[in-house]
Short mmCIF file of C-alpha atoms in Angstrom, two decimals:
data_model
loop_
_atom_site.label_atom_id
_atom_site.label_comp_id
_atom_site.label_asym_id
_atom_site.label_seq_id
_atom_site.Cartn_x
_atom_site.Cartn_y
_atom_site.Cartn_z
CA MET H 2 41.22 240.10 101.72
CA LYS H 3 43.14 236.66 101.62
CA LYS H 4 46.28 238.38 101.03
CA LEU H 5 45.74 240.84 103.78
CA PHE H 6 45.21 237.78 106.15
CA THR H 7 48.12 236.09 105.12
CA LEU H 8 50.05 239.20 105.60
CA LEU H 9 48.58 239.51 109.32
CA ILE H 10 49.62 236.25 110.03
CA LEU H 11 53.11 236.48 108.82
CA LEU H 12 53.28 239.80 110.74
CA SER H 13 52.29 237.96 113.96
CA VAL H 14 54.52 235.17 113.30
CA ILE H 15 57.41 237.81 113.08
CA GLY H 16 56.11 239.59 116.19
CA ILE H 17 56.21 236.27 118.10
CA THR H 18 59.67 235.52 117.13
CA ASN H 19 60.87 239.22 117.74
CA ALA H 20 59.16 239.06 121.28
CA GLN H 21 61.60 236.46 123.10
CA PRO H 22 63.44 237.88 125.74
CA LYS H 23 67.45 237.47 125.28
CA ALA H 24 68.21 235.47 128.50
CA ARG H 25 71.31 235.09 130.61
CA ILE H 26 71.25 231.71 132.56
CA VAL H 27 74.05 230.60 134.96
CA ALA H 28 74.47 227.93 136.75
CA GLY H 29 75.58 227.86 140.82
CA ASP H 30 75.97 225.22 143.34
CA GLY H 31 72.38 224.05 143.72
CA LYS H 32 70.65 227.11 142.05
CA VAL H 33 70.38 228.68 138.57
CA PHE H 34 70.28 232.47 138.36
CA LEU H 35 68.25 233.86 135.45
CA SER H 36 67.88 237.27 134.18
CA TRP H 37 66.96 238.69 131.15
CA ASP H 38 66.23 242.10 129.17
CA ASN H 39 62.61 244.10 128.43
CA LYS H 40 62.57 243.61 124.64
CA ALA H 41 59.61 241.67 124.91
CA GLU H 42 57.54 244.28 126.78
CA ASP H 43 57.11 246.21 123.64
CA TRP H 44 55.16 242.98 121.90
CA ARG H 45 52.98 244.17 119.19
CA ASP H 46 50.41 242.22 117.02
CA PRO H 47 48.59 243.41 114.10
CA PHE H 48 45.81 240.83 114.89
CA PHE H 49 44.94 243.13 117.70
CA GLY H 50 44.52 246.18 115.53
CA TYR H 51 45.98 249.48 116.01
CA GLU H 52 46.44 251.91 119.10
CA TYR H 53 46.18 255.78 119.05
CA ASP H 54 47.89 258.87 120.29
CA GLU H 55 46.05 261.72 121.94
CA ASN H 56 44.94 263.22 118.87
CA GLY H 57 43.67 259.94 117.21
CA ASN H 58 46.49 259.17 114.95
CA PRO H 59 47.32 255.46 114.45
CA ALA H 60 50.74 255.18 116.66
CA GLY H 61 51.31 251.52 115.61
CA PHE H 62 50.16 247.95 116.50
CA LYS H 63 48.68 247.29 119.76
CA LYS H 64 50.93 246.40 122.58
CA VAL H 65 50.02 242.85 123.60
CA PHE H 66 52.63 241.98 126.31
CA GLU H 67 51.37 240.68 129.20
CA GLY H 68 53.99 238.55 131.38
CA TYR H 69 56.89 236.14 131.42
CA LEU H 70 56.86 232.46 132.06
CA ILE H 71 59.99 230.62 133.55
CA TYR H 72 60.00 226.85 132.37
CA ARG H 73 62.63 224.12 133.48
CA SER H 74 62.66 220.89 132.42
CA LYS H 75 64.51 217.75 131.91
CA ASP H 76 63.90 217.27 128.37
CA ALA H 77 65.22 219.56 125.44
CA HIS H 78 61.45 219.67 123.89
CA PHE H 79 59.93 220.46 127.19
CA SER H 80 57.56 217.63 126.84
CA ASP H 81 57.91 216.36 130.69
CA ILE H 82 56.48 219.94 131.66
CA LYS H 83 53.53 219.92 129.20
CA ILE H 84 50.79 218.50 131.69
CA ILE H 85 48.17 221.07 131.69
CA THR H 86 45.41 219.04 130.06
CA ASP H 87 42.28 219.64 128.38
CA SER H 88 38.91 217.87 128.89
CA LYS H 89 39.89 214.91 126.61
CA GLY H 90 43.27 214.28 128.50
CA ASN H 91 45.48 215.72 125.88
CA PRO H 92 48.49 217.79 127.09
CA VAL H 93 47.88 221.68 125.91
CA TYR H 94 49.72 223.87 128.29
CA TRP H 95 53.35 223.72 129.98
CA LYS H 96 53.48 224.34 133.87
CA PRO H 97 55.97 226.87 134.67
CA ILE H 98 58.43 227.39 137.72
CA ALA H 99 57.45 231.07 137.91
CA GLN H 100 55.09 233.79 136.15
CA PHE H 101 55.53 237.55 136.32
CA ASP H 102 52.76 239.37 134.81
CA LEU H 103 51.54 243.23 134.50
CA VAL H 104 49.43 244.65 137.03
CA ASP H 105 46.64 245.66 134.76
CA SER H 106 43.48 243.79 136.06
CA ILE H 107 44.17 240.83 133.46
CA PHE H 108 44.91 238.03 135.59
CA GLY H 109 43.64 234.61 136.39
CA PRO H 110 42.38 231.84 133.43
CA ASP H 111 41.94 232.95 130.10
CA PRO H 112 38.22 232.76 129.13
CA VAL H 113 38.92 231.23 125.78
CA GLY H 114 40.54 228.19 126.77
CA ILE H 115 41.13 224.70 124.61
CA ASN H 116 38.43 222.25 125.24
CA GLY H 117 38.09 223.17 128.59
CA ALA H 118 41.61 223.93 129.59
CA HIS H 119 42.71 227.99 130.15
CA PHE H 120 45.92 229.42 129.88
CA TRP H 121 46.71 231.07 133.32
CA ARG H 122 47.40 234.75 132.70
CA GLY H 123 48.90 235.59 135.84
CA ASP H 124 47.97 236.95 139.57
CA ASP H 125 48.72 240.81 138.87
CA THR H 126 52.06 240.06 140.51
CA GLY H 127 53.92 242.79 138.71
CA LEU H 128 57.00 242.25 136.31
CA GLN H 129 60.41 241.59 137.12
CA ASN H 130 63.37 240.46 135.02
CA ALA H 131 65.06 238.17 137.14
CA TYR H 132 64.73 234.73 138.86
CA ILE H 133 66.88 232.39 141.31
CA ASP H 134 65.57 228.87 141.07
CA ASN H 135 66.99 227.43 144.41
CA TYR H 136 65.25 223.71 143.54
CA VAL H 137 67.85 221.93 141.68
CA ASN H 138 70.37 218.91 142.01
CA ASN H 139 73.90 219.29 141.31
CA GLY H 140 75.19 217.22 138.48
CA GLN H 141 71.57 217.29 136.72
CA LYS H 142 71.22 218.79 133.51
CA TYR H 143 68.41 221.19 132.90
CA TYR H 144 66.93 223.16 130.12
CA TYR H 145 65.53 226.72 131.03
CA ALA H 146 63.42 228.84 129.02
CA VAL H 147 62.17 232.53 129.47
CA VAL H 148 58.85 232.85 127.73
CA SER H 149 56.81 235.94 127.06
CA TYR H 150 53.07 235.79 126.42
CA THR H 151 50.47 237.96 125.21
CA LYS H 152 47.08 239.26 126.86
CA GLY H 153 44.82 237.81 124.72
CA ASP H 154 41.55 239.06 123.53
CA PRO H 155 38.17 237.10 124.53
CA ASN H 156 36.14 239.69 122.25
CA PHE H 157 38.40 239.35 118.95
CA GLY H 158 36.21 237.86 116.09
CA THR H 159 33.35 235.02 117.30
CA VAL H 160 35.60 232.83 119.21
CA GLY H 161 38.55 235.29 120.70
CA LEU H 162 42.00 235.05 120.67
CA GLN H 163 43.90 232.95 123.70
CA PRO H 164 47.20 234.48 125.14
CA ALA H 165 50.29 233.54 122.62
CA GLU H 166 53.78 232.46 123.74
CA CYS H 167 57.10 233.08 122.19
CA THR H 168 58.84 230.18 120.80
CA LYS H 169 61.40 228.16 122.77
CA ILE H 170 63.36 226.14 120.82
CA ILE H 171 66.08 223.75 121.86
CA THR H 172 67.65 221.38 119.19
CA GLU H 173 70.17 218.41 120.24
CA ASP H 174 71.67 215.35 117.97
CA ASN H 175 71.27 211.80 118.84
CA GLU H 176 74.62 211.90 121.39
CA GLY H 177 72.80 214.87 123.04
CA ASN H 178 75.11 217.77 121.70
CA LEU H 179 73.45 221.14 121.16
CA ARG H 180 72.86 222.11 117.45
CA PHE H 181 70.58 225.08 118.28
CA ILE H 182 68.84 226.90 121.00
CA ASP H 183 66.61 230.02 121.13
CA LYS H 184 68.05 233.14 122.68
CA ASN H 185 65.63 233.06 125.57
CA CYS H 186 66.80 229.45 126.28
CA ALA H 187 69.77 227.72 127.87
CA VAL H 188 71.10 224.52 128.92
CA VAL H 189 72.86 224.03 132.29
CA PHE H 190 74.58 221.75 135.02
CA PRO H 191 74.46 223.28 138.37
CA ASN H 192 77.62 221.80 140.29
CA PRO H 193 79.41 222.95 143.48
CA PHE H 194 82.26 225.51 142.71
CA PRO H 195 85.77 224.15 142.36
CA GLU H 196 88.63 224.15 145.16
CA GLY H 197 90.37 227.21 145.41
CA TYR H 198 87.12 229.66 144.40
CA ILE H 199 86.54 232.73 146.17
CA PRO H 200 83.04 233.86 145.54
CA PRO H 201 82.58 237.64 144.79
CA GLN H 202 81.83 239.73 147.82
CA ILE H 203 79.42 242.69 148.74
CA ILE H 204 81.32 245.09 151.22
CA GLY H 205 79.16 247.74 153.09
CA ASP H 206 76.35 247.98 155.17
CA THR H 207 73.06 246.64 153.43
CA LYS H 208 70.92 246.66 156.61
CA ALA H 209 71.02 250.67 157.17
CA VAL H 210 71.49 253.42 155.14
CA ALA H 211 74.81 255.34 154.97
CA LYS H 212 72.73 258.54 154.54
CA GLY H 213 69.00 259.58 155.32
CA ILE H 214 66.28 258.85 158.12
CA GLY H 215 64.58 255.70 156.18
CA THR H 216 64.98 252.28 158.22
CA GLY H 217 64.61 249.85 155.24
CA SER H 218 67.49 247.31 153.99
CA ILE H 219 68.72 246.09 150.72
CA ASP H 220 69.89 242.74 150.04
CA ILE H 221 72.41 242.30 147.12
CA LYS H 222 72.20 239.07 145.39
CA ILE H 223 74.83 237.78 143.11
CA LEU H 224 73.33 236.32 139.73
CA ASP H 225 76.39 236.00 137.54
CA PRO H 226 79.57 235.77 139.41
CA ALA H 227 81.85 236.18 136.42
CA ALA H 228 80.20 239.46 136.01
CA VAL H 229 81.15 241.14 139.19
CA LEU H 230 83.60 244.22 139.04
CA GLU H 231 86.41 244.26 140.87
CA GLY H 232 86.69 247.43 143.34
CA ALA H 233 83.35 248.94 141.89
CA SER H 234 81.37 251.48 143.95
CA TYR H 235 77.72 251.85 144.15
CA SER H 236 75.25 254.40 145.57
CA LEU H 237 71.49 253.26 145.62
CA LYS H 238 69.60 256.57 146.07
CA PHE H 239 65.85 256.57 146.88
CA LYS H 240 63.32 259.22 145.49
CA SER H 241 60.08 259.92 147.63
CA ASP H 242 57.04 262.30 147.16
CA SER H 243 55.15 264.92 149.43
CA LEU H 244 56.46 266.31 152.50
CA LEU H 245 58.33 264.75 155.36
CA TYR H 246 55.37 263.80 157.61
CA ASN H 247 53.39 262.63 154.71
CA TYR H 248 55.85 261.00 151.84
CA LYS H 249 55.83 257.72 150.15
CA THR H 250 58.57 256.14 148.69
CA LEU H 251 58.52 256.20 144.79
CA SER H 252 61.64 254.55 143.37
CA TYR H 253 65.50 254.38 143.30
CA ASN H 254 68.47 255.06 141.04
CA VAL H 255 71.93 252.75 141.34
CA VAL H 256 75.03 254.90 140.10
CA ARG H 257 78.45 253.05 139.96
CA SER H 258 81.85 254.64 140.04
CA TYR H 259 84.55 252.30 138.41
CA GLN H 260 87.74 253.10 137.25
CA GLY H 261 87.04 257.03 137.70
CA VAL H 262 84.12 256.62 135.54
CA ASP H 263 80.34 257.55 137.05
CA SER H 264 77.49 255.82 135.33
CA ILE H 265 73.90 255.15 136.12
CA VAL H 266 73.44 251.39 135.83
CA LEU H 267 69.42 251.62 137.14
CA SER H 268 67.16 254.20 137.04
CA GLY H 269 63.38 254.56 138.06
CA ILE H 270 63.20 251.19 139.67
CA GLY H 271 59.74 251.59 141.07
CA LYS H 272 58.05 250.30 144.34
CA SER H 273 56.37 247.53 142.20
CA LEU H 274 59.82 245.73 142.48
CA PHE H 275 59.97 246.50 146.46
CA GLY H 276 60.11 243.39 148.32
CA ALA H 277 62.10 240.43 149.63
CA ASP H 278 60.81 238.27 146.81
CA LYS H 279 61.35 241.09 144.05
CA LEU H 280 64.68 241.34 142.00
CA SER H 281 65.63 244.22 140.13
CA PRO H 282 66.84 244.16 136.69
CA VAL H 283 70.57 242.62 137.04
CA PHE H 284 73.64 244.90 136.76
CA ASP H 285 77.11 243.86 136.74
CA GLY H 286 76.00 240.19 137.97
CA LEU H 287 74.05 241.92 140.67
CA SER H 288 70.26 242.35 141.34
CA VAL H 289 68.96 244.28 144.44
CA SER H 290 65.78 243.43 146.66
CA VAL H 291 64.39 246.64 148.54
CA LEU H 292 63.20 246.04 152.15
CA ASN H 293 61.19 249.32 152.82
CA ASP H 294 59.26 250.20 156.11
CA THR H 295 55.68 251.06 154.57
CA GLY H 296 54.44 252.30 157.96
CA ILE H 297 55.60 254.26 161.08
CA ALA H 298 55.50 252.12 164.28
CA LEU H 299 57.55 251.74 167.17
CA ILE H 300 60.83 249.49 167.24
CA TYR H 301 60.01 248.08 170.86
CA GLU H 302 63.54 246.17 171.33
CA LYS H 303 65.06 249.64 170.72
CA THR H 304 62.57 252.06 172.61
CA GLY H 305 63.39 252.45 176.23
CA TRP H 306 65.93 253.95 178.64
CA VAL H 307 69.22 253.84 176.86
CA ILE H 308 71.57 255.67 179.50
CA GLY H 309 71.00 255.70 183.62
CA LYS H 310 69.45 253.62 186.11
CA CYS H 311 65.66 254.93 186.03
CA ASN H 312 63.09 252.04 186.30
CA ALA H 313 60.28 254.16 185.45
CA LYS H 314 58.01 252.74 182.61
CA MET H 315 57.35 255.01 179.87
CA VAL H 316 54.22 253.98 178.14
CA VAL H 317 54.41 255.04 174.35
CA THR H 318 51.39 255.26 172.23
CA GLN H 319 50.02 256.67 169.17
CA ASN H 320 46.44 257.60 169.00
CA LEU H 321 45.85 258.13 165.13
CA PHE H 322 41.79 258.08 165.96
CA ILE H 323 42.19 261.91 167.06
CA SER H 324 42.99 264.23 164.01
CA ALA H 325 45.28 266.10 165.86
CA PHE H 326 47.82 262.98 165.86
CA THR H 327 50.34 262.54 163.13
CA ALA H 328 52.72 259.67 162.35
CA TRP H 329 56.33 261.44 162.12
CA PRO H 330 59.05 259.89 160.54
CA ALA H 331 61.57 260.46 163.28
CA ASP H 332 63.14 258.94 166.35
CA TYR H 333 63.29 261.12 169.63
CA GLU H 334 64.94 261.04 172.79
CA ILE H 335 64.08 262.75 176.13
CA GLU H 336 67.19 264.12 177.84
CA PHE H 337 67.33 264.98 181.54
CA TYR H 338 69.57 267.68 183.15
CA ASP H 339 70.15 269.05 186.68
CA HIS H 340 68.15 272.23 186.33
CA ILE H 341 65.60 273.70 184.53
CA VAL H 342 66.34 273.90 180.48
CA ASP H 343 62.73 273.74 179.05
CA SER H 344 59.09 274.42 179.65
CA SER H 345 55.64 272.38 178.30
CA PHE H 346 54.09 274.23 175.41
CA ILE H 347 50.38 274.36 175.50
CA LYS H 348 48.01 275.58 178.16
CA GLU H 349 44.70 273.86 177.35
CA GLY H 350 42.31 271.52 179.28
CA PRO H 351 44.60 269.31 181.57
CA TYR H 352 47.70 270.41 179.70
CA ILE H 353 49.53 273.21 181.58
CA ILE H 354 52.73 275.39 181.38
CA LEU H 355 55.56 274.10 183.53
CA PRO H 356 59.24 274.35 183.65
CA VAL H 357 61.14 271.09 183.40
CA ASN H 358 64.72 269.47 183.70
CA PHE H 359 64.57 268.09 180.59
CA LYS H 360 64.47 268.54 176.97
CA ILE H 361 62.96 266.16 173.54
CA LYS H 362 64.92 265.94 170.81
CA ASN H 363 64.38 264.89 167.23
CA VAL H 364 67.48 262.80 166.61
CA THR H 365 66.46 261.95 163.27
CA GLU H 366 66.25 265.54 162.25
CA ASN H 367 68.76 266.96 164.89
CA ARG H 368 66.52 269.27 166.53
CA TYR H 369 64.61 270.07 169.64
CA VAL H 370 60.85 269.89 169.52
CA LYS H 371 57.74 271.42 171.84
CA PHE H 372 55.73 269.19 174.05
CA ALA H 373 52.62 269.44 176.03
CA MET H 374 52.43 267.98 179.75
CA THR H 375 49.68 267.30 182.31
CA ASP H 376 50.69 267.14 186.06
CA PRO H 377 47.32 265.70 187.90
CA ASP H 378 48.94 265.64 191.11
CA LYS H 379 50.28 269.36 190.65
CA SER H 380 53.74 267.92 192.13
CA GLY H 381 55.40 270.66 189.56
CA THR H 382 57.82 267.76 188.22
CA LEU H 383 57.53 264.77 186.28
CA SER H 384 55.84 262.12 188.22
CA VAL H 385 53.78 258.95 188.21
CA GLY H 386 50.58 259.39 186.00
CA ASP H 387 51.78 262.63 184.29
CA GLU H 388 51.40 262.47 180.52
CA LEU H 389 53.70 264.13 177.62
CA ARG H 390 52.74 264.81 174.27
CA ILE H 391 55.39 265.15 171.41
CA ILE H 392 54.65 268.40 169.17
CA GLU H 393 55.63 268.92 165.50
CA TYR H 394 54.30 271.46 163.25
CA LYS H 395 52.62 270.36 159.57
CA GLY H 396 53.14 273.80 158.36
CA THR H 397 51.66 276.17 160.76
CA ARG H 398 49.31 273.76 162.55
CA VAL H 399 50.26 271.78 165.71
CA THR H 400 50.08 268.01 165.64
CA SER H 401 50.71 265.92 168.12
CA VAL H 402 53.20 262.84 167.63
CA TRP H 403 53.54 260.40 170.55
CA GLN H 404 51.92 260.20 173.80
CA ILE H 405 53.96 258.98 176.83
CA VAL H 406 52.61 258.22 180.29
CA TYR H 407 55.28 258.13 183.12
CA SER H 408 54.58 255.20 185.03
CA SER H 409 55.51 252.96 188.08
CA PRO H 410 58.08 250.23 187.31
CA GLU H 411 57.12 247.18 185.37
CA ASP H 412 57.96 245.04 188.52
CA PRO H 413 55.24 246.06 191.25
CA SER H 414 57.70 245.16 194.10
CA ALA H 415 60.73 247.58 192.75
CA THR H 416 61.10 250.84 194.26
CA LEU H 417 61.00 253.86 191.54
CA ILE H 418 64.09 255.32 190.57
CA ASP H 419 63.22 258.67 188.57
CA PRO H 420 65.57 260.10 186.22
CA ALA H 421 68.93 261.32 187.24
CA PRO H 422 71.04 264.29 185.28
CA GLY H 423 72.36 262.63 181.79
CA ASP H 424 69.31 260.06 181.68
CA ILE H 425 67.98 259.63 178.19
CA PHE H 426 64.96 257.75 177.06
CA ARG H 427 64.59 256.72 173.42
CA ILE H 428 61.66 256.34 171.22
CA ALA H 429 62.91 254.30 168.13
CA THR H 430 60.61 253.73 165.02
CA ILE H 431 60.71 252.16 161.54
CA ARG H 432 59.87 254.59 158.45
CA GLN H 433 59.98 254.63 154.91
CA LEU H 434 63.04 255.17 152.77
CA TYR H 435 62.99 258.99 152.08
CA ASN H 436 63.89 261.16 149.45
CA ASN H 437 67.92 260.94 148.93
CA ASP H 438 68.16 258.25 151.41
CA GLU H 439 71.18 256.31 150.12
CA PHE H 440 72.92 252.94 150.56
CA LYS H 441 76.57 252.41 149.32
CA PHE H 442 78.41 249.28 149.01
CA THR H 443 81.64 248.20 146.92
CA THR H 444 81.96 244.55 145.18
CA LYS H 445 85.05 242.47 144.84
CA ALA H 446 85.25 240.14 141.89
CA MET H 447 85.48 236.45 142.10
CA VAL H 448 88.92 235.06 142.51
CA THR H 449 90.42 231.53 142.33
CA ASP H 450 93.69 230.76 144.47
CA ILE H 451 96.65 230.71 142.02
CA GLU H 452 98.19 227.75 143.99
CA GLU H 453 94.87 225.59 144.43
CA ALA H 454 93.83 226.65 140.70
CA ASN H 455 97.22 225.17 139.45
CA MET H 456 96.20 221.89 141.11
CA ILE H 457 92.75 221.80 139.99
CA VAL H 458 91.22 219.44 137.62
CA THR H 459 87.71 220.28 136.42
CA LEU H 460 85.00 217.93 137.13
CA ASN H 461 84.22 216.67 133.78
CA LEU H 462 82.50 213.48 132.10
CA GLU H 463 83.71 213.70 128.19
CA GLN H 464 81.72 212.23 125.30
CA ASN H 465 82.92 208.79 124.39
CA TYR H 466 85.14 208.09 121.03
CA PRO H 467 84.31 206.69 118.78
CA ASN H 468 80.74 207.06 118.69
CA PRO H 469 78.80 205.62 117.45
CA PHE H 470 80.86 202.28 118.25
CA ASN H 471 81.18 198.45 117.59
CA PRO H 472 82.52 197.08 119.46
CA THR H 473 85.18 199.39 121.76
CA THR H 474 84.96 202.81 122.92
CA VAL H 475 86.95 204.86 125.14
CA ILE H 476 85.36 207.09 128.14
CA ASN H 477 87.48 209.88 129.83
CA TYR H 478 86.69 211.75 132.84
CA SER H 479 88.38 213.83 135.50
CA ILE H 480 87.72 214.81 139.14
CA PRO H 481 88.99 217.60 141.02
CA LYS H 482 89.61 215.88 144.34
CA GLN H 483 89.44 212.40 146.12
CA SER H 484 86.06 210.93 145.82
CA ASN H 485 84.21 207.53 145.60
CA VAL H 486 83.91 207.26 141.97
CA LYS H 487 81.01 205.28 139.90
CA LEU H 488 80.98 204.78 136.22
CA ILE H 489 78.10 202.93 135.18
CA ILE H 490 76.37 201.70 131.66
CA PHE H 491 72.86 201.73 131.38
CA ASP H 492 70.27 200.62 128.57
CA ALA H 493 67.61 202.59 127.17
CA LEU H 494 65.10 201.23 129.68
CA GLY H 495 67.46 202.29 132.35
CA ARG H 496 68.67 198.99 133.23
CA GLU H 497 72.42 198.54 134.72
CA ILE H 498 74.36 196.82 132.27
CA ALA H 499 77.85 197.34 133.67
CA THR H 500 79.87 198.95 136.13
CA LEU H 501 83.10 200.10 134.80
CA VAL H 502 84.49 201.87 138.00
CA ASN H 503 83.53 201.74 141.56
CA GLU H 504 86.39 202.67 143.93
CA GLU H 505 88.21 205.57 145.58
CA LYS H 506 89.79 208.18 143.16
CA GLN H 507 92.48 210.64 143.58
CA PRO H 508 92.37 213.91 141.79
CA GLY H 509 93.03 213.50 137.95
CA SER H 510 92.02 212.75 134.55
CA TYR H 511 90.87 209.04 133.53
CA GLU H 512 90.60 207.00 130.86
CA VAL H 513 88.39 203.71 130.87
CA GLU H 514 87.65 201.51 127.78
CA PHE H 515 84.40 200.00 127.32
CA GLU H 516 84.29 196.59 125.49
CA SER H 517 80.53 195.60 124.54
CA VAL H 518 81.48 192.18 123.21
CA ARG H 519 82.54 190.96 126.67
CA LEU H 520 79.06 191.72 128.02
CA ARG H 521 75.86 189.50 127.72
CA ARG H 522 72.37 190.02 128.80
CA SER H 523 70.68 186.46 129.07
CA ASN H 524 73.50 184.86 127.07
CA GLN H 525 72.88 187.31 123.96
CA GLN H 526 75.33 189.82 122.62
CA LEU H 527 74.58 193.52 123.38
CA ALA H 528 71.93 195.02 120.62
CA SER H 529 72.31 197.86 118.57
CA GLY H 530 70.92 200.69 119.92
CA ILE H 531 71.25 203.95 122.50
CA TYR H 532 72.88 203.48 125.86
CA PHE H 533 73.98 205.60 128.43
CA TYR H 534 76.95 206.11 130.87
CA GLN H 535 77.04 208.00 134.24
CA LEU H 536 79.34 209.33 136.42
CA ARG H 537 79.19 209.70 140.06
CA ALA H 538 81.71 211.65 142.10
CA GLY H 539 80.55 212.81 145.50
CA GLU H 540 77.67 215.10 144.56
CA PHE H 541 78.35 215.24 141.19
CA VAL H 542 76.44 213.25 138.70
CA GLN H 543 76.50 213.58 135.05
CA THR H 544 75.37 211.51 132.20
CA LYS H 545 75.91 210.96 128.66
CA LYS H 546 74.41 209.24 125.63
CA MET H 547 76.72 206.61 123.58
CA ILE H 548 75.23 204.43 120.46
CA LEU H 549 76.55 200.72 119.68
CA LEU H 550 76.15 199.91 116.08
CA ARG H 551 76.32 196.24 114.88
#
């Protein structure tokens, strides 16, 4: 039994190690872009037992994955964000900057906990595999980790199992040089882009479909500028369910055409990733946010007289409380002529059959539709107080879509101008993205202007040499443009002990010598120990560590 338990522990540890997502973390100007794979979503743990197929046969250890945590720290050990304490005041959990979890009714505080502190399991937000951190400062060194975690099991054994996180290890030496980093971690410095840099471009209309009836839009976010392809074309095509009058958007695929080859780069991205704050998995350095209009409603600013001088007020309403009404995903136009071109359709109650000088067109589907009409003043023409109802068919059943009342002008002092031949009244609506609705766009890769690039010196603060040193060391730095430059030495307590540079500098590379024997603190020579030197040039700030040995 003891050997079996040891084996389970070993398998569980291996599972935690293998459950690390592989992260790609890229620093930009005032932001950091994170993306990661979905390998961790198949995390299985022997402590949770087996799961079984429909025939009752074991199908492997149970899946235990629940979500992702995004950690950002200024410390390689993430100690500055381990601030969630138990009832004794001991730090037990790290505070994430973002969290994404399965929609599975496992959310809120884990009931097991540690001395009164409880792991937060999420809010049933749904998963995503990309994130943009907009709350960083240029020149600051940041440590990131994308951490997967398990569901936990409050019913396990006598005390339950709380959720477990995969590892996040970053190791640096005394000089701050990186020695080891887990695949789900990164160390980055956000900074402005250099002069001559032209960012990647998205070319195409992302606010309206290239083909289809939906009124939603997409937002293409560039998460990895270096990965964006030159001259690639993309088609983002949607799938929906059911018939036209009752459909829901389900998912979309992305197909890339590049150098004569078509490839599916994303497939079956479902509505859980629809929304302005949702990001698709990353492809070619890009991520998509889909803004889908989920209902059918008037676009008031686009509904009205689009051609002509008619000033009649057309009151357009949708009475969904009557069973004969249906929200139909289409725009309509009422077109007026100088002769009789159509007649109303239904003779029932106040509705009559009446020849008229207008037609009503479903412009989304490019077809004319039937309509019902009242004529309370028996004028025989469209006049104030008349009502129109646009008719569509659900199979063979008649359904009313919009009710339109022809009314006096909005301005009570205005004289009514009736519609003339050629006048058009338009009803514009929002509607979900439909089957085969398609957005198209192309990409241009980032470039660096060659003339500028030949002149550019990268912003950089190099490690001092020798290091450790006694009594003298050399510090090299470079700046790409004219800046006010400060190079300052601090002790381990953050006290400024020397300013080596404080002046306006032209673009170029510079070398500064630091001689410790020339400095005194309280008439004493500088002691052995760790010191820091910091370069400030415009928005750029970078700090490195050096060691003085006596």
